[in-house]
PDB file of C-alpha atoms in Angstrom:
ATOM      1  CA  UNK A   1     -21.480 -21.947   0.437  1.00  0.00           C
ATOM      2  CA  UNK A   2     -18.195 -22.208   1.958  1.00  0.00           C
ATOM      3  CA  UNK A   3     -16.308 -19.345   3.828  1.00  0.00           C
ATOM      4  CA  UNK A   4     -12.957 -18.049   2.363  1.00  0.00           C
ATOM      5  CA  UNK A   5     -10.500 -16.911   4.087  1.00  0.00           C
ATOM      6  CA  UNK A   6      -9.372 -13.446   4.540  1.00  0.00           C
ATOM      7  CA  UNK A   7      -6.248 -13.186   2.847  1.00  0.00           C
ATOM      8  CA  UNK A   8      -3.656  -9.958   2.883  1.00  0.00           C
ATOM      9  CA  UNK A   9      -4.237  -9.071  -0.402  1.00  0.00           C
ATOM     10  CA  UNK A  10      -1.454  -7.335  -2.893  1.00  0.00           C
ATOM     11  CA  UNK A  11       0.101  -4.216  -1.789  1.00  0.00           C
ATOM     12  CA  UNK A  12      -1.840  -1.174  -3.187  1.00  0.00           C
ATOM     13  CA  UNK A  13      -0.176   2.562  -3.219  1.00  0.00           C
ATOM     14  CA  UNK A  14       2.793   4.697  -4.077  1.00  0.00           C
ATOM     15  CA  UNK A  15       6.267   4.672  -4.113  1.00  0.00           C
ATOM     16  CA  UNK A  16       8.852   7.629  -4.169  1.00  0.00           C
ATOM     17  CA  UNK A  17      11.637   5.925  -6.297  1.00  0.00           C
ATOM     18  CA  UNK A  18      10.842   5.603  -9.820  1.00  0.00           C
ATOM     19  CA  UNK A  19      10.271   9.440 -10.457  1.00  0.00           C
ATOM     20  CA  UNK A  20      12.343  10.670  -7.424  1.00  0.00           C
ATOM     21  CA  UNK A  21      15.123   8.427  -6.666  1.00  0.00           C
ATOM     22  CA  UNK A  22      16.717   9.957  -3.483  1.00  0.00           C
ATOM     23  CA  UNK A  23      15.858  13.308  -4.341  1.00  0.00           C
ATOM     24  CA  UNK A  24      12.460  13.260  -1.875  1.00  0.00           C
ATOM     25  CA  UNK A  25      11.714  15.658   0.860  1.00  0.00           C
ATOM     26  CA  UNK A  26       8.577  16.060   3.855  1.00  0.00           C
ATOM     27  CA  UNK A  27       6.971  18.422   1.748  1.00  0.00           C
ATOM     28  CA  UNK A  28       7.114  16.417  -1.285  1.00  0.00           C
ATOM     29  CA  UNK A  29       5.794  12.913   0.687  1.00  0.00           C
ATOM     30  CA  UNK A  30       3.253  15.084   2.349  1.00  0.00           C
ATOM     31  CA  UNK A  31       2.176  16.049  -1.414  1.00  0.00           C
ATOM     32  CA  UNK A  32       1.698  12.450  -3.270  1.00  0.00           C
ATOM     33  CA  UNK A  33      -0.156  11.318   0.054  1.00  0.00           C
ATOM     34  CA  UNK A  34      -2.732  14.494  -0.770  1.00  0.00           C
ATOM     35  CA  UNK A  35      -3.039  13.536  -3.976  1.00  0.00           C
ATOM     36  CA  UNK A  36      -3.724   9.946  -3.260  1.00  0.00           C
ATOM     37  CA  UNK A  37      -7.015  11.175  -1.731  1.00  0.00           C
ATOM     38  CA  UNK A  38      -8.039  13.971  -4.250  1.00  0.00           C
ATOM     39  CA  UNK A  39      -7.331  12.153  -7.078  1.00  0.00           C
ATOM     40  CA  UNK A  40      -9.580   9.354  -6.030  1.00  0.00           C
ATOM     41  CA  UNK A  41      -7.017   6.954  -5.698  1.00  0.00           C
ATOM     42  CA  UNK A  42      -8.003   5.524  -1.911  1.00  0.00           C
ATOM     43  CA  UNK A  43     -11.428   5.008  -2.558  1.00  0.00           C
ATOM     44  CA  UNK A  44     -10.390   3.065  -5.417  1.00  0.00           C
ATOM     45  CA  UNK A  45      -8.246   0.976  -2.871  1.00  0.00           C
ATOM     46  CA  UNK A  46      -4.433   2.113  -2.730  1.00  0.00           C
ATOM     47  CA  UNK A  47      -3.238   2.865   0.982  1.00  0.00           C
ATOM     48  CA  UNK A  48       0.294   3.065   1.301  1.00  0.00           C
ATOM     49  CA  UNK A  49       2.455   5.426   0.154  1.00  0.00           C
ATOM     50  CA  UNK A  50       6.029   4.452   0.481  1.00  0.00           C
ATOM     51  CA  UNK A  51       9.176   6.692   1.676  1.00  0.00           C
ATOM     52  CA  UNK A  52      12.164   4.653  -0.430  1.00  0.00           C
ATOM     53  CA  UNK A  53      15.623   5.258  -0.025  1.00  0.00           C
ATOM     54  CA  UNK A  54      16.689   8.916   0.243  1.00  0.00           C
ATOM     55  CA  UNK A  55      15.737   9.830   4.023  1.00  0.00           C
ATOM     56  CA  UNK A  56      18.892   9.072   5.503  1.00  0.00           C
ATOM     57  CA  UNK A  57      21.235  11.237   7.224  1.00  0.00           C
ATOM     58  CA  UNK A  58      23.715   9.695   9.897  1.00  0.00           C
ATOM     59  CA  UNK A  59      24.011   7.358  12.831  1.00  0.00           C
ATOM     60  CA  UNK A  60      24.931   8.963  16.322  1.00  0.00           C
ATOM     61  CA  UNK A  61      27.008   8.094  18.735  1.00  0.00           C
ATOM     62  CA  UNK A  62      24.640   5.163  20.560  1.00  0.00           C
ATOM     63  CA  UNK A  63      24.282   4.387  16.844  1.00  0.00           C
ATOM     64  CA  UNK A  64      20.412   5.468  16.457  1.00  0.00           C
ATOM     65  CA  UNK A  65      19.284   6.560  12.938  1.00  0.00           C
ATOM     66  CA  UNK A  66      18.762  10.205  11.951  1.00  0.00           C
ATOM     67  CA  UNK A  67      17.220  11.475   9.026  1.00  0.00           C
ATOM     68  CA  UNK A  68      18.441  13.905   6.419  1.00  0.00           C
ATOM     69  CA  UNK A  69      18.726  17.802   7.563  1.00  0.00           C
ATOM     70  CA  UNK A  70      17.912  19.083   4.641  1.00  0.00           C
ATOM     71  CA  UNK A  71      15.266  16.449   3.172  1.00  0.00           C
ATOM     72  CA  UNK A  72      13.673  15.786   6.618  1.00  0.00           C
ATOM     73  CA  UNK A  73      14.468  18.003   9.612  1.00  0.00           C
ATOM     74  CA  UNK A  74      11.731  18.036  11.391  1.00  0.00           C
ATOM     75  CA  UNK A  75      12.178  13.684  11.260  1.00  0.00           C
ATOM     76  CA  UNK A  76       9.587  10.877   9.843  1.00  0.00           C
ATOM     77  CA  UNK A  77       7.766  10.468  12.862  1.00  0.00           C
ATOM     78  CA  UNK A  78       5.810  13.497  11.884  1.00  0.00           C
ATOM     79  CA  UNK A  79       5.968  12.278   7.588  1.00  0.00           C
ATOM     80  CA  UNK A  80       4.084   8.449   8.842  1.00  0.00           C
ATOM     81  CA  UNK A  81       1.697  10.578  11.189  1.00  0.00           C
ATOM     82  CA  UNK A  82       0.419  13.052   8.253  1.00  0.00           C
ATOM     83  CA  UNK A  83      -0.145  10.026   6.046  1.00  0.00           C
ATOM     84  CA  UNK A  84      -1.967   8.421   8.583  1.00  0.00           C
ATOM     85  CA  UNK A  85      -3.816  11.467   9.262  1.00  0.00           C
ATOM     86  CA  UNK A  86      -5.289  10.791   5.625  1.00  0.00           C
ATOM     87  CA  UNK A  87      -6.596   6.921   6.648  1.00  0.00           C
ATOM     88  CA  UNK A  88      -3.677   5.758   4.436  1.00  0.00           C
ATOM     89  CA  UNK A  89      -0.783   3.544   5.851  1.00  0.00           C
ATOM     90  CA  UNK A  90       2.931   4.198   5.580  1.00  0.00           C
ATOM     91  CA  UNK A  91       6.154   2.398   4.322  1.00  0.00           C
ATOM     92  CA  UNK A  92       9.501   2.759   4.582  1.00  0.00           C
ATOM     93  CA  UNK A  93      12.807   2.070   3.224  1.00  0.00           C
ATOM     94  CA  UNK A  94      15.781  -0.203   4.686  1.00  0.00           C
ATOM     95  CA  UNK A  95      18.725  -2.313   3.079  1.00  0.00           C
ATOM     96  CA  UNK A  96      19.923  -5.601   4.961  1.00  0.00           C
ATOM     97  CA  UNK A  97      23.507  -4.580   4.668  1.00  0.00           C
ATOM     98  CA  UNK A  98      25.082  -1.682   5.896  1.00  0.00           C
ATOM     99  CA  UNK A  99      24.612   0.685   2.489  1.00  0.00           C
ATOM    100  CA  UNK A 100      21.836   1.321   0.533  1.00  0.00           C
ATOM    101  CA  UNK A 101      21.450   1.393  -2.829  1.00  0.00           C
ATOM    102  CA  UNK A 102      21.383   5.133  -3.224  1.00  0.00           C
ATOM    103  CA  UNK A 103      24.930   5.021  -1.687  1.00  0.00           C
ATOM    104  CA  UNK A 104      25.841   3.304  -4.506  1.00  0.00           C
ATOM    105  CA  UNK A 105      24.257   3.946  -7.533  1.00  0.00           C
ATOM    106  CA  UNK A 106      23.235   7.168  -6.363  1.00  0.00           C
ATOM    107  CA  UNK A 107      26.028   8.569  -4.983  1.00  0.00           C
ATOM    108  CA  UNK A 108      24.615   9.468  -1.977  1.00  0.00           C
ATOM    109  CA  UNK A 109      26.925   9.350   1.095  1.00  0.00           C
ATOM    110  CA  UNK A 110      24.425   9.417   3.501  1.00  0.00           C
ATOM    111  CA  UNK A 111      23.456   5.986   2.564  1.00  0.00           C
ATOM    112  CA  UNK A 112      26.781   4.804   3.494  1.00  0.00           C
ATOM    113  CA  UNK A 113      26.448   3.056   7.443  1.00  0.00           C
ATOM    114  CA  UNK A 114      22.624   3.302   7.658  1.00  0.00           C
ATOM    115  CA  UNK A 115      21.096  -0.006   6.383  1.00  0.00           C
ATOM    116  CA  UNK A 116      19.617  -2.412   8.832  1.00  0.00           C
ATOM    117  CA  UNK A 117      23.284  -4.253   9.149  1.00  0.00           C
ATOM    118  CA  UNK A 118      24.117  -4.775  12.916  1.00  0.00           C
ATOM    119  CA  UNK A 119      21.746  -2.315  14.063  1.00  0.00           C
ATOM    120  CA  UNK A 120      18.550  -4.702  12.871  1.00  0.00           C
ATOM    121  CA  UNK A 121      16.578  -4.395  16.545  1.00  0.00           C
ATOM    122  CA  UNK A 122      17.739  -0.540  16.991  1.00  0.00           C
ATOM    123  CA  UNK A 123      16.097   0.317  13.464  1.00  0.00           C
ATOM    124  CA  UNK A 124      12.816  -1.835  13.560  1.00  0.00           C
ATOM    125  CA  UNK A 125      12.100  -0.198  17.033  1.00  0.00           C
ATOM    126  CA  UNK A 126      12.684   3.282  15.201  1.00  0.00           C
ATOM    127  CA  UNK A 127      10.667   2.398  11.789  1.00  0.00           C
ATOM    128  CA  UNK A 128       7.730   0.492  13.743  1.00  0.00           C
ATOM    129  CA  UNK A 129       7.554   1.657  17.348  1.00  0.00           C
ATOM    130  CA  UNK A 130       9.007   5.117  17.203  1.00  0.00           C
ATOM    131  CA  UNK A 131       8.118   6.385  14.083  1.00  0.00           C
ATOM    132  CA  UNK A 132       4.643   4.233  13.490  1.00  0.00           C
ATOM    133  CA  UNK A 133       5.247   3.197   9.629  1.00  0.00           C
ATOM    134  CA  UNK A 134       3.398  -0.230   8.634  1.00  0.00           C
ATOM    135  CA  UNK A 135       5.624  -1.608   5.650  1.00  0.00           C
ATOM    136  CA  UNK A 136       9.569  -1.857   4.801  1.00  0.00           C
ATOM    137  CA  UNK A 137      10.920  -2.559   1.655  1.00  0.00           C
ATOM    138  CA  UNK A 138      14.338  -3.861   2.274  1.00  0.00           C
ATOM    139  CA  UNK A 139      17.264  -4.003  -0.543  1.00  0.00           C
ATOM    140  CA  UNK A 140      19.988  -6.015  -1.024  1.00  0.00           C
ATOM    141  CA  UNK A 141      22.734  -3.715  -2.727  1.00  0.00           C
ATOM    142  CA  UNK A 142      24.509  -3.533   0.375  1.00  0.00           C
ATOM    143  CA  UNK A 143      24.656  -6.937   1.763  1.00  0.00           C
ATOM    144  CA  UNK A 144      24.788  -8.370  -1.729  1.00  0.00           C
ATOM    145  CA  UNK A 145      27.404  -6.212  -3.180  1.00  0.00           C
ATOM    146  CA  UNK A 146      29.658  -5.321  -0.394  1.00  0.00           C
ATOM    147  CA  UNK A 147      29.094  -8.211   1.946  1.00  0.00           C
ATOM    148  CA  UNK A 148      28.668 -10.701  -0.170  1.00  0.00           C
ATOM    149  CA  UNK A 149      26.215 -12.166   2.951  1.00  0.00           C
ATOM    150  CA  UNK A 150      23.421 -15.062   2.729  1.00  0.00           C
ATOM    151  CA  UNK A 151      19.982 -14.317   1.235  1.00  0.00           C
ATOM    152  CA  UNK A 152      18.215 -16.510   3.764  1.00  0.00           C
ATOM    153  CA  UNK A 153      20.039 -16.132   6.398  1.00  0.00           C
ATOM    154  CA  UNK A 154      20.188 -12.435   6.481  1.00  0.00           C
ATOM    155  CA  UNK A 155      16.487 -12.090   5.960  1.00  0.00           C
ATOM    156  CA  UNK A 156      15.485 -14.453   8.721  1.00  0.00           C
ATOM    157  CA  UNK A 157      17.457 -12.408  10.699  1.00  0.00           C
ATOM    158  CA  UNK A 158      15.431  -9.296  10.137  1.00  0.00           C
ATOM    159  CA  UNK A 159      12.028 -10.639   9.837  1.00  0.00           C
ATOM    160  CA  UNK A 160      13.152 -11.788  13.569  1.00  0.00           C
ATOM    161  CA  UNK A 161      14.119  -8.379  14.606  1.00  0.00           C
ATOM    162  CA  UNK A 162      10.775  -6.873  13.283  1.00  0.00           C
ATOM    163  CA  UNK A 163       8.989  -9.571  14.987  1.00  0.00           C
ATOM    164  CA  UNK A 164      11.070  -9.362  18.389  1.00  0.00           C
ATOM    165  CA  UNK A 165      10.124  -5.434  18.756  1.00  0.00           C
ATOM    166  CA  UNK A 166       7.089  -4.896  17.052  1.00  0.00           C
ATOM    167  CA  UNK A 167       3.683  -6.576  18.067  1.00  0.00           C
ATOM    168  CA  UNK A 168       1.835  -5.388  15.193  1.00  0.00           C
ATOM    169  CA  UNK A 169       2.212  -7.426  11.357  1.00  0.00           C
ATOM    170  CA  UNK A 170       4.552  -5.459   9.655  1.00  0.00           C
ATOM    171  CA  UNK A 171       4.266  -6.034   5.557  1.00  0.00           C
ATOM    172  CA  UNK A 172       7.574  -6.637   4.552  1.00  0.00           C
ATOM    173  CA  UNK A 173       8.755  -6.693   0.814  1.00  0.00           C
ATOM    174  CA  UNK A 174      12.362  -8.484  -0.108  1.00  0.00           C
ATOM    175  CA  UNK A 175      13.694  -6.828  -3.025  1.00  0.00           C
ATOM    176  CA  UNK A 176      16.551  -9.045  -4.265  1.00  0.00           C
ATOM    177  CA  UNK A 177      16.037  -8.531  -7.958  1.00  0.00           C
ATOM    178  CA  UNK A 178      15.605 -12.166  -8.898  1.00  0.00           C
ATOM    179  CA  UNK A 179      13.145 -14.605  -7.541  1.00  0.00           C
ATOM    180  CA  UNK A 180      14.681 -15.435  -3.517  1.00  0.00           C
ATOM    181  CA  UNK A 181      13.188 -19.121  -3.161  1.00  0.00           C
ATOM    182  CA  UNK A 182      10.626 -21.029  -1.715  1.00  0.00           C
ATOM    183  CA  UNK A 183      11.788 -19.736   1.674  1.00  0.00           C
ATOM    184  CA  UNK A 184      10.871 -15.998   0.826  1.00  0.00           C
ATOM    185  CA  UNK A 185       7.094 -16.818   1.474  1.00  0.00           C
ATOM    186  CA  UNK A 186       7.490 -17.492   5.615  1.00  0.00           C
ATOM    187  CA  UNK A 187       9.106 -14.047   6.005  1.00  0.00           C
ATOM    188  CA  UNK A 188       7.596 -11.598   3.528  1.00  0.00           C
ATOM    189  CA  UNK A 189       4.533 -10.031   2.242  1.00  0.00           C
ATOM    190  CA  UNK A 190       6.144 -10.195  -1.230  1.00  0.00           C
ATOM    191  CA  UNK A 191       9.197 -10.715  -3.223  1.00  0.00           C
ATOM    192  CA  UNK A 192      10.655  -8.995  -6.189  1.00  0.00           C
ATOM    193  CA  UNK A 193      11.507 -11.364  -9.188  1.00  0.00           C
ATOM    194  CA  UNK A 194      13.889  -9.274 -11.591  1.00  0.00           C
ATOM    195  CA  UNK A 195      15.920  -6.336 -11.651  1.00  0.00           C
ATOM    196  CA  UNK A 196      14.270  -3.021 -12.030  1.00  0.00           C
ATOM    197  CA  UNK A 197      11.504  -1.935 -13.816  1.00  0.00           C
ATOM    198  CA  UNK A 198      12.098   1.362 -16.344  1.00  0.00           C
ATOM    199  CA  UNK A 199       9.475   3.198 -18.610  1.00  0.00           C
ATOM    200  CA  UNK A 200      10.089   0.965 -21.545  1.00  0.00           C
ATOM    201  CA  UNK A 201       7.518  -1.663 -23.134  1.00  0.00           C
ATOM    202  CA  UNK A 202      11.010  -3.979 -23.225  1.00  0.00           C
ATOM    203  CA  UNK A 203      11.436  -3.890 -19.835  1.00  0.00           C
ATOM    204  CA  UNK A 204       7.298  -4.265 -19.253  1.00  0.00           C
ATOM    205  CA  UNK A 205       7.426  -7.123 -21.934  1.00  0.00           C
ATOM    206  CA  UNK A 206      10.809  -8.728 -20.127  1.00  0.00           C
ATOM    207  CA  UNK A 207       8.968  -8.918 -16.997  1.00  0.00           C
ATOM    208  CA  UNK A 208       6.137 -10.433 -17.592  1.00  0.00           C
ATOM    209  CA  UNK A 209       7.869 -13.329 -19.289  1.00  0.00           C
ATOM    210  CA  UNK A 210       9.995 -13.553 -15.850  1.00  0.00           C
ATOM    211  CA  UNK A 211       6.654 -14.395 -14.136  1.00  0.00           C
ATOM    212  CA  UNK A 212       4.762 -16.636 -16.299  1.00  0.00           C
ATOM    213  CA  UNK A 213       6.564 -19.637 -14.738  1.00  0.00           C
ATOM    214  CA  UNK A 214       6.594 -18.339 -11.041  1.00  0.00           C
ATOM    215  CA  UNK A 215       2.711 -18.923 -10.026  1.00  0.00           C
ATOM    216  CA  UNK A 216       3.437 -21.734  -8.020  1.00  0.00           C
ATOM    217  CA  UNK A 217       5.345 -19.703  -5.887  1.00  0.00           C
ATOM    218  CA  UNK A 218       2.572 -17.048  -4.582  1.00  0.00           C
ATOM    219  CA  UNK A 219      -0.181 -17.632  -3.138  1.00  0.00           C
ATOM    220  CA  UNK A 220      -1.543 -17.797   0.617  1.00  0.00           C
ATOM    221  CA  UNK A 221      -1.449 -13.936   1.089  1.00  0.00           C
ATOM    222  CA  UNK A 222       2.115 -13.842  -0.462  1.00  0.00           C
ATOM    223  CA  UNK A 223       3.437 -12.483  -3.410  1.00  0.00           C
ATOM    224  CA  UNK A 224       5.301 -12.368  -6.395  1.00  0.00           C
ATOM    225  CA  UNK A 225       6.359  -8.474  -6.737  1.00  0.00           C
ATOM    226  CA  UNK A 226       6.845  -7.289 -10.226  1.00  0.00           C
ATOM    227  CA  UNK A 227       7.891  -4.159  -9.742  1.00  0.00           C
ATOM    228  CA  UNK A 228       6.793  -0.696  -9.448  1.00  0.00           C
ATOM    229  CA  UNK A 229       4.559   0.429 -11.633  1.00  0.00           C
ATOM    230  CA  UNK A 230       5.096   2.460 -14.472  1.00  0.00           C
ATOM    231  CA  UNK A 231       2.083   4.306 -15.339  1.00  0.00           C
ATOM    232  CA  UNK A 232       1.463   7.917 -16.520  1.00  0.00           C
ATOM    233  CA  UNK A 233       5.737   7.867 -16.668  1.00  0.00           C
ATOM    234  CA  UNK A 234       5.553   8.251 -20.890  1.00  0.00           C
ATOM    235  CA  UNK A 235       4.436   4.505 -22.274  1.00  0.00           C
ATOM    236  CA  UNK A 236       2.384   4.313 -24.927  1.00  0.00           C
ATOM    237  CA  UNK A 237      -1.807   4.074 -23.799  1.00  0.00           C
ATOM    238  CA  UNK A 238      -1.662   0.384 -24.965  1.00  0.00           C
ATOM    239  CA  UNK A 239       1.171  -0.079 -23.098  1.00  0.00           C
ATOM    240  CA  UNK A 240       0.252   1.236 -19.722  1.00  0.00           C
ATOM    241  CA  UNK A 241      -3.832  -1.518 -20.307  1.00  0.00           C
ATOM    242  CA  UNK A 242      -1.289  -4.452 -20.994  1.00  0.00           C
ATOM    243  CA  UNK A 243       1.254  -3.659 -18.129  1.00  0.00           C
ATOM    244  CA  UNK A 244      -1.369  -3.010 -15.550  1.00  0.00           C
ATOM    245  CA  UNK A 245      -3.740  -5.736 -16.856  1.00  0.00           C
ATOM    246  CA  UNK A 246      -0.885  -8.250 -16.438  1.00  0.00           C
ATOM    247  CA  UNK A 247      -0.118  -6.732 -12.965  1.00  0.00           C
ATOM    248  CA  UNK A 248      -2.993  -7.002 -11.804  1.00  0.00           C
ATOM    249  CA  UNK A 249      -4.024 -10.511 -13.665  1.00  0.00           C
ATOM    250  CA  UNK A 250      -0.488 -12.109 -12.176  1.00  0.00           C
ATOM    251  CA  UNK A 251      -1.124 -10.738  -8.452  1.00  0.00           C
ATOM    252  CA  UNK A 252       1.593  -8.111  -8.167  1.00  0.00           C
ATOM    253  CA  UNK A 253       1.546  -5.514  -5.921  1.00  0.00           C
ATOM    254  CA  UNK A 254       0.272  -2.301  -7.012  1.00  0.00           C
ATOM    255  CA  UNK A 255       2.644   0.500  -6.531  1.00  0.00           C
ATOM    256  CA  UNK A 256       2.391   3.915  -8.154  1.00  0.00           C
ATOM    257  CA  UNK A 257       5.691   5.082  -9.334  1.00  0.00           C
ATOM    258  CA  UNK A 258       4.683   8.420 -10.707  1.00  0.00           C
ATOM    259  CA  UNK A 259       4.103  12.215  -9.553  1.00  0.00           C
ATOM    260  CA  UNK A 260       0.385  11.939  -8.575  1.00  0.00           C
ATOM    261  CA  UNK A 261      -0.417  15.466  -9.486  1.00  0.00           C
ATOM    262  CA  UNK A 262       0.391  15.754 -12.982  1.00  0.00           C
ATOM    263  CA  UNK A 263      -0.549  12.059 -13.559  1.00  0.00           C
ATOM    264  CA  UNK A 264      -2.514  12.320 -17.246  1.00  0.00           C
ATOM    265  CA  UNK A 265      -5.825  11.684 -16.699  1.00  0.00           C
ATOM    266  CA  UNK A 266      -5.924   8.484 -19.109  1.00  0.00           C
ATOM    267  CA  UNK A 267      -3.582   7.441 -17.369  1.00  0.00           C
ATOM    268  CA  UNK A 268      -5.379   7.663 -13.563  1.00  0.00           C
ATOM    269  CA  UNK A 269      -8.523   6.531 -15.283  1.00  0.00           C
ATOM    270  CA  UNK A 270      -6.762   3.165 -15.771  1.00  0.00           C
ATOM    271  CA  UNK A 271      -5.314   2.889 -12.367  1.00  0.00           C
ATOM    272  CA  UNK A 272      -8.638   3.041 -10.849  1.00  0.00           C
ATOM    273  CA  UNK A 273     -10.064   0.746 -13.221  1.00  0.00           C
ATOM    274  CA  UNK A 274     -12.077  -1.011 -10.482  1.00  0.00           C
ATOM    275  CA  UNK A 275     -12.374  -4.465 -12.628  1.00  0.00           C
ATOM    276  CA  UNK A 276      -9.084  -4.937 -12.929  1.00  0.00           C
ATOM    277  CA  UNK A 277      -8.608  -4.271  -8.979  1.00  0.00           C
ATOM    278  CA  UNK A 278     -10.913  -6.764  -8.674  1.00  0.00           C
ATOM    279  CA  UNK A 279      -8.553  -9.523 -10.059  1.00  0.00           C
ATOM    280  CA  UNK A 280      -5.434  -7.944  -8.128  1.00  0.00           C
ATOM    281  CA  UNK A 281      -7.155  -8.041  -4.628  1.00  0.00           C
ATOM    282  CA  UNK A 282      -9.182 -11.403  -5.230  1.00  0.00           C
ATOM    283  CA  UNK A 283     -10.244 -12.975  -1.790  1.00  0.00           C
ATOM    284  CA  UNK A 284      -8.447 -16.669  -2.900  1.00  0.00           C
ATOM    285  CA  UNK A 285      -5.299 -14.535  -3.452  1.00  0.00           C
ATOM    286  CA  UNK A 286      -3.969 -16.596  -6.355  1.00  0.00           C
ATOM    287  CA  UNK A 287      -1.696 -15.606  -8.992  1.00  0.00           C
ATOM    288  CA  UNK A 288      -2.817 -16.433 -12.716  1.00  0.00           C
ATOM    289  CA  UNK A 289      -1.066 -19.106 -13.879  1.00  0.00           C
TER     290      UNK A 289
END
């Protein structure tokens, strides 16, 4: 029989936006990356839990990043070591212009001057080197909506950075809300394809459909990103089989978007439904067409 291939499979874990947004804090991180273990959720494959926007604080004057006083004093250097403490790995937040999304929709000011915008090499030291997290998911609100800069371009430019500073493989997830292009695939991990996911089967149903057509597209340990997930966050039962089914069928990542210790236990049941894994973390690491 012929040998496959070890391919990096989907992203498995947990993510702090969907139920937190920017309101996230050490204790709270420290919390979902407890449950992750109690609750049976490593064993049954999901390793990183992800910091998302909200951490910020300010830039000094040599223009390094600091964390927020109140949400983080004691830093993230400590946050990545506790969750590798637990043999999981940890991810972190970025946007490729100089805002992040929280600044904006989230009227946070401390997200205003802290994205990865001129400060690229500075920041991937701190994130990767510094701090020791293993995955960034980096936004586009700010160079999108305030720089108007180029996709390609400005994502080249940071995959470069990372790669510059950092000797280990950094997973890296482009979230552009729309599929990027074919050119996505020599820089990240994974993509996302549409614009946020919400709690609602029309958003679940929506997409899916955006998908169908993009199989082509993944494929060689690279991947089309639908979206966090939104299980145990108030869909219907037979909504939560068909929208992590079709995750896991279509090759998404799989990324937790809800509190972990009041997660219904129908709900958990499903997410460690080890068949279904199967299909998400297949060796050939092709989507279903």
């Amino acid at each position: 029989m012929a040998q496959i291939n070890q391919l990096d499979p989907p992203v498995m874990g947990w993510s702090s936006w969907n139920t937190y947004r920017i309101h996230i804090n050490e204790a709270l991180i420290k919390k979902q990356a407890d449950a992750m273990v109690s609750q049976g959720l490593k064993e049954a494959g999901y390793l990183y839990v992800n910091v998302d926007d909200g951490f910020f604080g300010w830039r000094d004057e040599n223009g390094k990043l600091q964390t927020h006083p109140e949400r983080f004093p004691n830093g993230l250097k400590c946050v990545a070591d506790y969750i590798h403490s637990k043999g999981l790995k940890a991810g972190i937040y970025s946007d490729a212009g100089s805002n992040t999304c929280g600044s904006i929709w989230d009227k946070d000011p401390n997200g205003v001057g802290v994205g990865l915008y001129g400060h690229e090499k500075q920041d991937a030291d701190l994130f990767f080197n510094e701090w020791g997290f293993d995955f960034i998911k980096i936004d586009y609100c700010g160079a999108g909506q305030s720089l108007a800069l180029e996709e390609q371009k400005r994502y080249t430019e940071i995959r470069q950075a990372i790669d510059a500073v950092c000797n280990r493989n950094i997973s890296l997830n482009i979230c552009r809300w729309a599929f990027p292009g074919t050119w996505a695939k020599d820089l990240a991990r994974s993509w996302r394809i549409s614009a946020d996911i919400t709690p609602k089967w029309e958003s679940i149903k929506y997409i899916i459909g955006k998908n169908l057509y993009l199989s082509a597209y993944a494929g060689g340990g690279h991947y089309n990103d639908m979206d966090m997930l939104e299980i145990g966050r108030g869909l219907k039962p037979e909504e939560e089989e068909v929208h992590f089914g079709m995750w896991c069928i279509m090759s998404s990542p799989l990324l937790i978007g809800c509190d972990l210790t009041t997660i219904p236990k129908s709900s958990l049941e499903l997410l460690k439904n080890r068949e279904l894994i199967a299909l998400n973390q297949d060796p050939l690491g092709l989507q279903a067409m």
